[in-house]
Short mmCIF file of C-alpha atoms in Angstrom, two decimals:
data_model
loop_
_atom_site.label_atom_id
_atom_site.label_comp_id
_atom_site.label_asym_id
_atom_site.label_seq_id
_atom_site.Cartn_x
_atom_site.Cartn_y
_atom_site.Cartn_z
CA MET Z 122 -2.52 -3.80 39.45
CA ALA Z 123 0.29 -4.11 42.02
CA CYS Z 124 3.32 -6.24 41.14
CA ALA Z 125 6.01 -7.70 43.37
CA LEU Z 126 6.42 -6.37 46.88
CA PRO Z 127 9.79 -5.11 48.18
CA PHE Z 128 10.54 -8.35 50.06
CA GLN Z 129 9.98 -10.32 46.85
CA GLN Z 130 12.37 -8.07 44.97
CA GLU Z 131 14.99 -8.50 47.68
CA ALA Z 132 14.55 -12.27 47.58
CA PHE Z 133 15.10 -12.22 43.82
CA VAL Z 134 18.30 -10.18 44.17
CA GLN Z 135 19.69 -12.48 46.87
CA GLN Z 136 18.83 -15.61 44.90
CA THR Z 137 20.50 -14.18 41.78
CA GLN Z 138 23.64 -13.33 43.75
CA GLN Z 139 23.80 -16.87 45.13
CA HIS Z 140 23.42 -18.34 41.64
CA MET Z 141 26.11 -16.04 40.25
CA ALA Z 142 28.49 -17.10 43.02
CA GLN Z 143 27.79 -20.78 42.32
CA TRP Z 144 28.26 -20.38 38.54
CA SER Z 145 31.46 -18.39 39.02
CA GLN Z 146 32.89 -21.02 41.38
CA GLN Z 147 31.98 -23.85 39.00
CA MET Z 148 33.53 -22.04 36.01
CA ALA Z 149 36.69 -21.21 37.94
CA GLU Z 150 37.19 -24.85 38.98
CA TRP Z 151 36.45 -26.08 35.47
CA VAL Z 152 38.83 -23.71 33.66
CA VAL Z 153 41.86 -24.54 35.85
CA ALA Z 154 41.23 -28.29 35.98
CA GLN Z 155 43.10 -28.77 32.68
CA PRO Z 156 44.31 -26.70 29.72
CA ARG Z 157 41.40 -25.16 27.77
CA THR Z 158 41.25 -23.48 24.39
CA LEU Z 159 39.51 -20.15 23.95
CA GLU Z 160 36.80 -21.88 21.91
CA GLU Z 161 36.16 -24.36 24.74
CA ILE Z 162 35.92 -21.53 27.27
CA GLU Z 163 33.57 -19.61 24.99
CA GLN Z 164 31.24 -22.56 24.54
CA LYS Z 165 31.20 -23.40 28.24
CA THR Z 166 30.56 -19.76 29.14
CA LEU Z 167 27.69 -19.53 26.67
CA ALA Z 168 26.12 -22.68 28.09
CA VAL Z 169 26.30 -21.30 31.63
CA LEU Z 170 24.98 -17.92 30.53
CA ARG Z 171 22.03 -19.54 28.75
CA GLU Z 172 21.16 -21.63 31.78
CA GLY Z 173 21.59 -18.68 34.12
CA GLY Z 174 19.81 -16.31 31.79
CA GLN Z 175 16.80 -18.60 31.61
CA ALA Z 176 16.55 -18.69 35.40
CA PHE Z 177 17.14 -14.93 35.63
CA LEU Z 178 14.41 -14.22 33.06
CA THR Z 179 11.99 -16.52 34.85
CA GLY Z 180 12.66 -14.64 38.08
CA LEU Z 181 12.11 -11.26 36.46
CA LEU Z 182 8.82 -12.39 34.98
CA GLY Z 183 7.79 -13.56 38.44
CA LEU Z 184 8.32 -10.02 39.69
CA CYS Z 185 5.92 -8.79 37.01
CA THR Z 186 3.16 -10.99 38.39
CA PRO Z 187 0.79 -9.16 40.77
CA ALA Z 188 1.36 -10.12 44.36
CA TYR Z 189 -2.34 -9.71 45.12
CA PRO Z 190 -4.55 -10.01 42.03
CA GLU Z 191 -7.57 -7.75 41.81
CA ASP Z 192 -10.92 -9.38 42.38
CA ALA Z 193 -12.46 -8.01 39.20
CA ILE Z 194 -11.48 -6.08 36.08
CA PRO Z 195 -13.47 -4.55 33.19
CA CYS Z 196 -14.20 -6.92 30.32
CA SER Z 197 -13.96 -5.82 26.69
CA CYS Z 198 -17.68 -6.59 26.30
CA GLY Z 199 -18.49 -3.82 28.76
CA GLN Z 200 -19.27 -6.09 31.70
CA THR Z 201 -17.03 -7.32 34.53
CA ALA Z 202 -14.57 -10.21 34.50
CA TYR Z 203 -13.83 -11.92 37.83
CA TYR Z 204 -10.61 -13.43 39.11
CA GLN Z 205 -10.57 -17.23 38.90
CA ARG Z 206 -7.09 -18.46 39.66
CA LYS Z 207 -3.49 -18.30 38.49
CA ARG Z 208 -2.81 -20.22 35.30
CA PRO Z 209 0.66 -21.27 34.12
CA ALA Z 210 1.93 -20.27 30.71
CA THR Z 211 5.06 -21.34 28.90
CA VAL Z 212 6.78 -19.11 26.37
CA LEU Z 213 9.75 -19.97 24.16
CA THR Z 214 12.31 -17.17 24.34
CA LEU Z 215 15.84 -16.44 23.14
CA LEU Z 216 16.99 -17.96 26.46
CA GLY Z 217 14.84 -21.09 26.24
CA THR Z 218 11.44 -21.97 27.67
CA VAL Z 219 10.17 -19.96 30.64
CA THR Z 220 7.05 -20.53 32.70
CA LEU Z 221 5.06 -17.98 34.67
CA ASN Z 222 1.82 -18.05 36.64
CA ARG Z 223 -0.61 -15.27 35.75
CA PRO Z 224 -3.99 -14.21 37.13
CA TYR Z 225 -6.84 -15.41 34.95
CA TYR Z 226 -10.21 -13.64 34.78
CA LEU Z 227 -13.52 -14.83 33.35
CA CYS Z 228 -16.51 -12.79 32.28
CA PRO Z 229 -19.83 -14.54 33.09
CA SER Z 230 -21.61 -12.48 30.44
CA CYS Z 231 -19.57 -13.22 27.31
CA HIS Z 232 -17.63 -16.22 28.68
CA HIS Z 233 -14.34 -14.75 27.47
CA GLY Z 234 -11.29 -15.22 29.63
CA THR Z 235 -8.70 -12.49 30.05
CA VAL Z 236 -5.09 -12.52 31.20
CA PRO Z 237 -4.01 -8.88 31.66
CA LEU Z 238 -0.38 -9.80 32.27
CA ASP Z 239 -0.14 -11.40 28.82
CA GLN Z 240 -1.19 -8.12 27.24
CA LYS Z 241 1.24 -6.17 29.40
CA LEU Z 242 4.18 -8.42 28.57
CA GLY Z 243 3.21 -8.92 24.93
CA ILE Z 244 3.15 -12.71 25.20
CA CYS Z 245 0.86 -15.57 24.30
CA ALA Z 246 0.76 -18.83 26.23
CA GLY Z 247 2.48 -21.52 24.22
CA GLY Z 248 3.91 -18.94 21.82
CA LEU Z 249 7.19 -17.21 21.10
CA SER Z 250 8.67 -14.16 22.75
CA GLY Z 251 8.95 -11.06 20.61
CA GLY Z 252 12.72 -11.31 20.59
CA LEU Z 253 12.73 -14.90 19.36
CA ALA Z 254 10.00 -14.24 16.78
CA ASN Z 255 12.04 -11.35 15.40
CA ALA Z 256 15.19 -13.44 15.27
CA LEU Z 257 13.40 -16.26 13.46
CA ALA Z 258 11.89 -13.85 10.94
CA LEU Z 259 15.26 -12.23 10.29
CA ALA Z 260 16.83 -15.65 9.70
CA GLY Z 261 13.88 -17.00 7.71
CA VAL Z 262 13.71 -14.04 5.36
CA GLN Z 263 17.33 -14.67 4.35
CA LEU Z 264 17.70 -18.45 4.45
CA PRO Z 265 15.59 -21.51 3.63
CA PHE Z 266 13.49 -22.25 6.71
CA GLU Z 267 15.34 -25.45 7.60
CA GLU Z 268 18.73 -23.72 7.39
CA ALA Z 269 17.37 -20.77 9.36
CA ALA Z 270 16.18 -23.08 12.14
CA GLN Z 271 19.62 -24.69 12.31
CA LEU Z 272 21.35 -21.30 12.41
CA VAL Z 273 19.17 -19.97 15.23
CA SER Z 274 19.69 -23.18 17.20
CA ARG Z 275 23.43 -22.96 16.67
CA LEU Z 276 23.64 -19.33 17.77
CA THR Z 277 21.17 -19.31 20.66
CA GLY Z 278 20.92 -22.93 21.79
CA VAL Z 279 17.14 -22.76 21.31
CA SER Z 280 15.77 -25.54 19.11
CA VAL Z 281 12.92 -24.70 16.75
CA CYS Z 282 11.49 -26.56 13.79
CA PRO Z 283 11.46 -25.17 10.22
CA ASN Z 284 7.68 -24.69 10.37
CA THR Z 285 8.09 -22.40 13.37
CA VAL Z 286 10.53 -20.31 11.36
CA ARG Z 287 8.10 -20.27 8.44
CA GLU Z 288 5.23 -19.12 10.65
CA ALA Z 289 7.34 -16.34 12.20
CA THR Z 290 8.65 -15.16 8.83
CA GLU Z 291 5.48 -15.35 6.79
CA GLY Z 292 3.44 -14.06 9.73
CA LEU Z 293 5.53 -10.90 9.92
CA GLY Z 294 5.43 -10.64 6.14
CA ARG Z 295 1.64 -10.77 6.17
CA VAL Z 296 1.63 -7.91 8.67
CA VAL Z 297 3.76 -5.88 6.25
CA VAL Z 298 1.48 -6.76 3.33
CA GLU Z 299 -1.58 -5.63 5.27
CA LYS Z 300 0.08 -2.44 6.55
CA GLU Z 301 1.15 -1.50 3.05
CA ARG Z 302 -2.30 -2.28 1.64
CA GLU Z 303 -3.85 0.00 4.25
CA ALA Z 304 -1.31 2.73 3.47
CA VAL Z 305 -2.12 2.56 -0.25
CA GLU Z 306 -5.85 2.72 0.42
CA ALA Z 307 -5.35 5.71 2.73
CA ALA Z 308 -3.16 7.51 0.22
CA TRP Z 309 -5.60 6.95 -2.65
CA ASN Z 310 -8.67 7.96 -0.69
CA LEU Z 311 -9.67 10.93 -2.82
CA ALA Z 312 -11.91 12.39 -0.12
CA THR Z 313 -9.34 12.43 2.70
CA PRO Z 314 -5.95 11.19 1.46
CA HIS Z 315 -3.43 10.31 4.14
CA LEU Z 316 0.22 10.27 3.09
CA PRO Z 317 3.42 9.25 4.90
CA PRO Z 318 5.93 11.89 6.03
CA LEU Z 319 8.18 13.35 3.35
CA PRO Z 320 11.94 12.79 3.64
CA GLU Z 321 13.95 15.42 5.46
CA GLU Z 322 16.48 15.64 2.62
CA VAL Z 323 15.05 16.40 -0.83
CA PRO Z 324 16.74 14.35 -3.59
CA GLN Z 325 18.05 16.41 -6.48
CA ARG Z 326 17.78 13.53 -8.93
CA LEU Z 327 15.79 10.42 -8.01
CA TYR Z 328 15.85 7.29 -10.15
CA VAL Z 329 13.01 4.80 -10.45
CA SER Z 330 13.32 1.44 -12.18
CA MET Z 331 10.89 -1.43 -12.64
CA ASP Z 332 11.21 -5.01 -13.78
CA GLY Z 333 9.60 -8.40 -13.42
CA THR Z 334 10.75 -11.87 -12.45
CA VAL Z 335 8.89 -15.16 -12.03
CA VAL Z 336 8.41 -17.25 -8.89
CA ARG Z 337 7.07 -20.80 -8.85
CA THR Z 338 3.84 -21.18 -6.89
CA TRP Z 339 1.68 -24.15 -5.96
CA GLU Z 340 -1.55 -22.60 -7.19
CA GLU Z 341 -0.54 -20.88 -10.43
CA GLY Z 342 2.81 -22.30 -11.47
CA TRP Z 343 5.37 -19.71 -12.51
CA LYS Z 344 3.90 -16.32 -11.61
CA GLU Z 345 5.36 -12.89 -12.36
CA MET Z 346 6.42 -10.77 -9.43
CA LYS Z 347 6.96 -7.11 -10.20
CA ILE Z 348 9.67 -5.15 -8.45
CA GLY Z 349 10.46 -1.45 -8.35
CA ALA Z 350 13.46 0.43 -6.99
CA PHE Z 351 14.15 4.03 -6.04
CA TYR Z 352 17.69 5.24 -5.62
CA THR Z 353 20.16 8.05 -6.11
CA THR Z 354 23.72 8.03 -7.38
CA THR Z 355 26.58 10.47 -7.61
CA ALA Z 356 28.59 8.32 -10.02
CA PRO Z 357 28.60 9.65 -13.61
CA PRO Z 358 27.75 7.38 -16.53
CA PRO Z 359 30.73 6.07 -18.55
CA SER Z 360 32.05 8.38 -21.24
CA GLN Z 361 33.14 5.45 -23.44
CA ARG Z 362 31.03 2.47 -24.42
CA SER Z 363 31.77 -0.46 -22.16
CA ASP Z 364 30.42 -3.98 -21.92
CA ALA Z 365 29.97 -3.55 -18.18
CA TRP Z 366 29.81 -0.80 -15.62
CA GLU Z 367 28.34 -0.37 -12.18
CA VAL Z 368 25.67 2.21 -11.42
CA ARG Z 369 26.79 2.43 -7.75
CA ALA Z 370 23.33 3.23 -6.50
CA GLN Z 371 22.86 4.83 -3.09
CA GLY Z 372 19.93 4.76 -0.70
CA VAL Z 373 18.14 2.00 -2.60
CA SER Z 374 14.62 1.07 -1.55
CA PHE Z 375 12.47 -1.65 -3.09
CA TYR Z 376 8.84 -2.63 -3.43
CA ALA Z 377 7.82 -6.05 -4.76
CA ASP Z 378 4.53 -7.86 -5.17
CA PHE Z 379 2.36 -10.15 -7.24
CA ALA Z 380 0.04 -7.49 -8.58
CA HIS Z 381 -1.66 -6.17 -11.66
CA PRO Z 382 0.08 -3.07 -13.05
CA GLU Z 383 -2.58 -0.71 -11.68
CA ALA Z 384 -2.24 -1.93 -8.08
CA PHE Z 385 1.53 -2.20 -8.35
CA GLY Z 386 1.76 1.34 -9.74
CA ARG Z 387 -0.17 2.84 -6.84
CA ALA Z 388 1.94 1.06 -4.25
CA LEU Z 389 5.16 1.98 -6.04
CA TRP Z 390 4.11 5.63 -6.25
CA LEU Z 391 3.55 5.63 -2.49
CA GLU Z 392 7.08 4.30 -1.93
CA GLY Z 393 8.28 7.02 -4.27
CA TYR Z 394 6.40 9.65 -2.28
CA ARG Z 395 8.13 8.41 0.87
CA ARG Z 396 11.45 8.83 -0.97
CA GLY Z 397 10.62 12.35 -2.17
CA VAL Z 398 9.60 11.75 -5.79
CA THR Z 399 7.18 14.67 -5.65
CA GLN Z 400 9.92 16.99 -4.37
CA ALA Z 401 12.88 15.90 -6.46
CA ARG Z 402 14.24 18.41 -8.94
CA GLU Z 403 14.47 15.64 -11.51
CA VAL Z 404 13.07 12.11 -11.78
CA VAL Z 405 14.62 9.56 -14.13
CA ALA Z 406 12.77 6.36 -15.04
CA ILE Z 407 14.86 3.51 -16.44
CA GLY Z 408 13.39 0.27 -17.75
CA ASP Z 409 13.33 -2.23 -20.55
CA GLY Z 410 10.83 -2.19 -23.40
CA ALA Z 411 7.86 -3.59 -21.47
CA HIS Z 412 4.74 -1.52 -22.16
CA TRP Z 413 3.43 -1.83 -18.59
CA ILE Z 414 6.53 -0.08 -17.26
CA TRP Z 415 6.20 2.98 -19.47
CA ASN Z 416 2.45 3.12 -18.92
CA LEU Z 417 3.02 3.31 -15.17
CA VAL Z 418 5.72 5.93 -15.61
CA GLU Z 419 3.37 8.08 -17.68
CA GLU Z 420 0.58 7.70 -15.12
CA HIS Z 421 2.42 8.02 -11.83
CA PHE Z 422 5.64 9.87 -12.67
CA PRO Z 423 4.64 12.34 -15.39
CA GLY Z 424 7.51 14.53 -16.45
CA ALA Z 425 10.12 11.91 -15.61
CA ILE Z 426 12.99 11.50 -18.05
CA GLN Z 427 12.41 8.11 -19.65
CA VAL Z 428 15.45 5.98 -20.50
CA VAL Z 429 15.52 2.53 -22.08
CA ASP Z 430 18.14 0.46 -20.30
CA TRP Z 431 21.28 0.32 -22.42
CA TYR Z 432 21.79 -3.40 -21.94
CA HIS Z 433 18.25 -4.15 -23.08
CA ALA Z 434 18.63 -1.93 -26.15
CA SER Z 435 21.99 -3.41 -27.10
CA GLN Z 436 20.74 -6.98 -26.73
CA TYR Z 437 18.54 -6.60 -29.80
CA ILE Z 438 21.58 -5.81 -31.90
CA TRP Z 439 23.31 -9.00 -30.83
CA GLU Z 440 20.19 -11.05 -31.52
CA VAL Z 441 20.02 -9.71 -35.07
CA ALA Z 442 23.74 -10.35 -35.59
CA HIS Z 443 23.51 -13.93 -34.34
CA ALA Z 444 20.38 -14.64 -36.38
CA ALA Z 445 22.06 -13.33 -39.53
CA TRP Z 446 25.58 -14.78 -39.18
CA GLY Z 447 25.45 -17.22 -36.29
CA GLU Z 448 26.93 -16.93 -32.83
CA GLY Z 449 30.67 -16.53 -32.47
CA GLY Z 450 31.31 -15.52 -36.06
CA GLN Z 451 33.62 -12.64 -37.02
CA GLU Z 452 31.02 -11.02 -39.30
CA ALA Z 453 28.43 -11.00 -36.51
CA GLN Z 454 30.96 -9.40 -34.15
CA VAL Z 455 31.98 -6.67 -36.60
CA TRP Z 456 28.39 -5.83 -37.58
CA ALA Z 457 27.20 -5.71 -33.98
CA GLU Z 458 30.07 -3.52 -32.79
CA LYS Z 459 29.34 -0.95 -35.50
CA ARG Z 460 25.65 -0.87 -34.60
CA LEU Z 461 26.45 -0.53 -30.91
CA ASP Z 462 28.68 2.45 -31.63
CA GLU Z 463 25.84 4.05 -33.59
CA LEU Z 464 23.34 3.37 -30.82
CA TRP Z 465 25.76 4.75 -28.23
CA GLU Z 466 25.89 7.98 -30.19
CA GLY Z 467 22.10 8.16 -30.40
CA GLN Z 468 21.85 7.27 -34.09
CA VAL Z 469 18.70 5.23 -33.59
CA GLU Z 470 17.34 5.74 -37.11
CA THR Z 471 20.61 4.48 -38.58
CA VAL Z 472 20.46 1.37 -36.42
CA ILE Z 473 16.85 0.77 -37.47
CA GLY Z 474 17.86 0.99 -41.14
CA HIS Z 475 20.68 -1.54 -40.72
CA CYS Z 476 18.37 -3.95 -38.88
CA GLN Z 477 15.79 -3.66 -41.66
CA GLU Z 478 18.50 -4.59 -44.19
CA GLN Z 479 18.97 -7.90 -42.33
CA ALA Z 480 15.24 -8.72 -42.19
CA ALA Z 481 15.47 -11.30 -44.97
CA VAL Z 482 18.06 -13.40 -43.10
CA ALA Z 483 17.51 -12.40 -39.45
CA GLY Z 484 13.71 -12.75 -39.62
CA GLU Z 485 11.89 -12.29 -36.31
CA ALA Z 486 15.00 -10.97 -34.54
CA ALA Z 487 15.24 -8.08 -37.00
CA HIS Z 488 11.50 -7.42 -36.77
CA GLN Z 489 11.64 -7.27 -32.96
CA ALA Z 490 14.63 -4.93 -33.02
CA VAL Z 491 13.00 -2.55 -35.49
CA THR Z 492 9.75 -2.54 -33.52
CA ASP Z 493 11.45 -1.89 -30.20
CA TYR Z 494 13.78 0.81 -31.49
CA THR Z 495 10.96 2.53 -33.35
CA HIS Z 496 8.67 2.53 -30.33
CA ASN Z 497 11.39 3.67 -27.90
CA ARG Z 498 13.51 5.98 -30.07
CA GLU Z 499 12.76 8.96 -27.81
CA ARG Z 500 13.97 6.98 -24.82
CA MET Z 501 17.36 6.25 -26.42
CA ARG Z 502 18.92 9.71 -26.49
CA TYR Z 503 22.04 8.31 -24.88
CA PRO Z 504 24.50 11.15 -25.72
CA GLU Z 505 22.10 13.66 -24.18
CA TYR Z 506 21.71 11.55 -21.05
CA ARG Z 507 25.45 11.11 -20.65
CA GLU Z 508 26.05 14.83 -21.06
CA LYS Z 509 23.61 15.50 -18.21
CA GLY Z 510 25.22 12.83 -16.02
CA ILE Z 511 22.16 10.57 -16.18
CA GLN Z 512 22.68 6.84 -15.76
CA ILE Z 513 21.45 4.68 -18.65
CA GLY Z 514 21.53 1.24 -17.05
CA SER Z 515 18.83 -0.43 -14.94
CA GLY Z 516 21.27 -2.69 -13.15
CA THR Z 517 19.92 -1.65 -9.75
CA VAL Z 518 16.46 -3.13 -10.24
CA GLU Z 519 17.87 -6.11 -12.13
CA SER Z 520 20.13 -6.73 -9.17
CA GLY Z 521 17.04 -6.40 -6.99
CA CYS Z 522 15.38 -9.18 -8.98
CA ARG Z 523 18.27 -11.38 -7.94
CA HIS Z 524 19.07 -10.41 -4.37
CA VAL Z 525 15.58 -9.38 -3.22
CA ILE Z 526 13.58 -12.12 -4.97
CA GLY Z 527 15.80 -14.72 -6.62
CA CYS Z 528 18.22 -15.46 -3.78
CA ARG Z 529 15.39 -16.38 -1.41
CA LEU Z 530 12.37 -17.37 -3.49
CA LYS Z 531 13.92 -19.06 -6.51
CA GLU Z 532 16.44 -21.55 -5.20
CA ALA Z 533 16.45 -25.01 -6.76
CA GLY Z 534 13.28 -26.99 -6.04
CA MET Z 535 11.46 -24.16 -4.28
CA SER Z 536 7.72 -23.76 -4.67
CA TRP Z 537 5.57 -21.38 -2.66
CA SER Z 538 2.00 -20.57 -1.89
CA VAL Z 539 1.12 -17.26 -3.52
CA GLU Z 540 0.51 -15.61 -0.16
CA GLY Z 541 3.67 -17.08 1.37
CA ALA Z 542 5.82 -15.81 -1.49
CA ARG Z 543 4.12 -12.41 -1.32
CA ALA Z 544 4.77 -12.17 2.43
CA VAL Z 545 8.44 -13.08 2.14
CA ALA Z 546 8.95 -10.76 -0.86
CA HIS Z 547 7.47 -7.80 1.02
CA LEU Z 548 9.62 -8.61 4.03
CA ARG Z 549 12.80 -8.94 1.95
CA ALA Z 550 12.05 -5.64 0.23
CA ARG Z 551 11.87 -4.01 3.67
CA LEU Z 552 15.11 -5.68 4.75
CA LYS Z 553 17.00 -4.69 1.61
CA SER Z 554 15.65 -1.14 1.91
CA GLY Z 555 17.18 -0.70 5.36
CA ARG Z 556 13.76 -0.65 7.06
CA TRP Z 557 14.02 -3.70 9.30
CA GLU Z 558 13.74 -1.90 12.64
CA GLU Z 559 10.72 0.02 11.39
CA THR Z 560 9.17 -3.28 10.34
CA MET Z 561 9.80 -4.85 13.74
CA ALA Z 562 7.95 -1.97 15.37
CA GLN Z 563 4.87 -2.78 13.26
CA ARG Z 564 4.61 -6.33 14.57
CA PRO Z 565 1.43 -6.59 16.66
CA PRO Z 566 1.61 -8.29 20.08
CA PRO Z 567 0.49 -11.92 20.08
CA SER Z 568 -2.99 -12.58 21.37
CA ARG Z 569 -5.06 -15.50 22.47
CA THR Z 570 -8.73 -15.65 23.33
CA TYR Z 571 -9.92 -17.85 26.15
CA THR Z 572 -13.59 -18.77 25.79
CA ARG Z 573 -15.61 -20.97 28.10
CA HIS Z 574 -18.41 -22.61 26.17
CA SER Z 575 -21.66 -22.90 28.09
CA ALA Z 576 -23.18 -26.35 28.39
CA HIS Z 577 -26.61 -24.80 27.70
CA PRO Z 578 -26.12 -22.05 25.16
CA ALA Z 579 -28.82 -19.43 24.92
#
């Protein structure tokens, strides 16, 4: 299909040069007419560039339009579609609305219309350009949709409504959800498994952590969203017990979803495979006392060193102390500090004994502590972990609960559809994993089907 002829290209170049001369003359006269601040000059320049860019883009799209449309083209149904006329289409872009006339073809057999230029340009009449859709999704995955719309308008001069931002964001998120579902199915196809490429650099020690947080949905109220994180770190654990320390994770990647443990485990394993979990010299799994976490570790990461998060383990001690002596009391403080020292040194049985001694006054708090410590005693070998340089805190995934899920999906008054929350969570996990450009490449081109309905259907 031939596009613009040489004389049309020359006409475009000459017209652009004339416009540039006019804009330059207007700006020169404006800037010397009276004193201007840099901000005023910036804003005026941006306005001129937007106006000129819109005209320039429209001209370029005109050059993409065939000078002489073909009489007929193959139809997807196997028959022939015939040229009808040129039909106008408007598209909202980063430079504003542009309009172009494209050849339209109709198949008399299936009554489907086709616009080849739309497919070539990756556009849809009445839709958004790829650049604007990407910008809206990037803003919408980080800000409430109304704020995102305002930000895009402020930065580009293109006005969009919050629902347009929602559609762009959740639409891209649904693409990610579907791509990841397909990848999991392909990986777990026992007959012919298909796996993603392994990383070029094999991690020596790879950490995996899991946790859960709740998101409010229209259909099911507060619903748990599971999140997993893979990461490495070169920072050693603290040698002395401290109330706070940072893991300083590197190369963090996340996966999050509303899912039953079985489905979540398969998807998380696939993310781990992409990160090199099957190649790593050592895998360390850190989590709280939730049974589903350790069940998934046993199933998908056998041989991993299992560590109960120090903060989770120490919290039980404080709950027993407060139940026995009340919060803020000196006796509670002294008792808890001694137990924490014992736990830090791996004296789990000693801690269990002291908690049992407080059962009469601490009640359920003591019972929960004894149960948790008894069940997880082999995951609390903290001196051994520290000696090997293994981190004992799950702050990375807990931070992920906040900045991957909470900061976007759990602001005051927010309520989501289940599928909308899932789409945004998957998209945020990609963003926070440094995989945004990869995600943009997965976005399918927009499409629109033109169908002429027969007055006398067969």
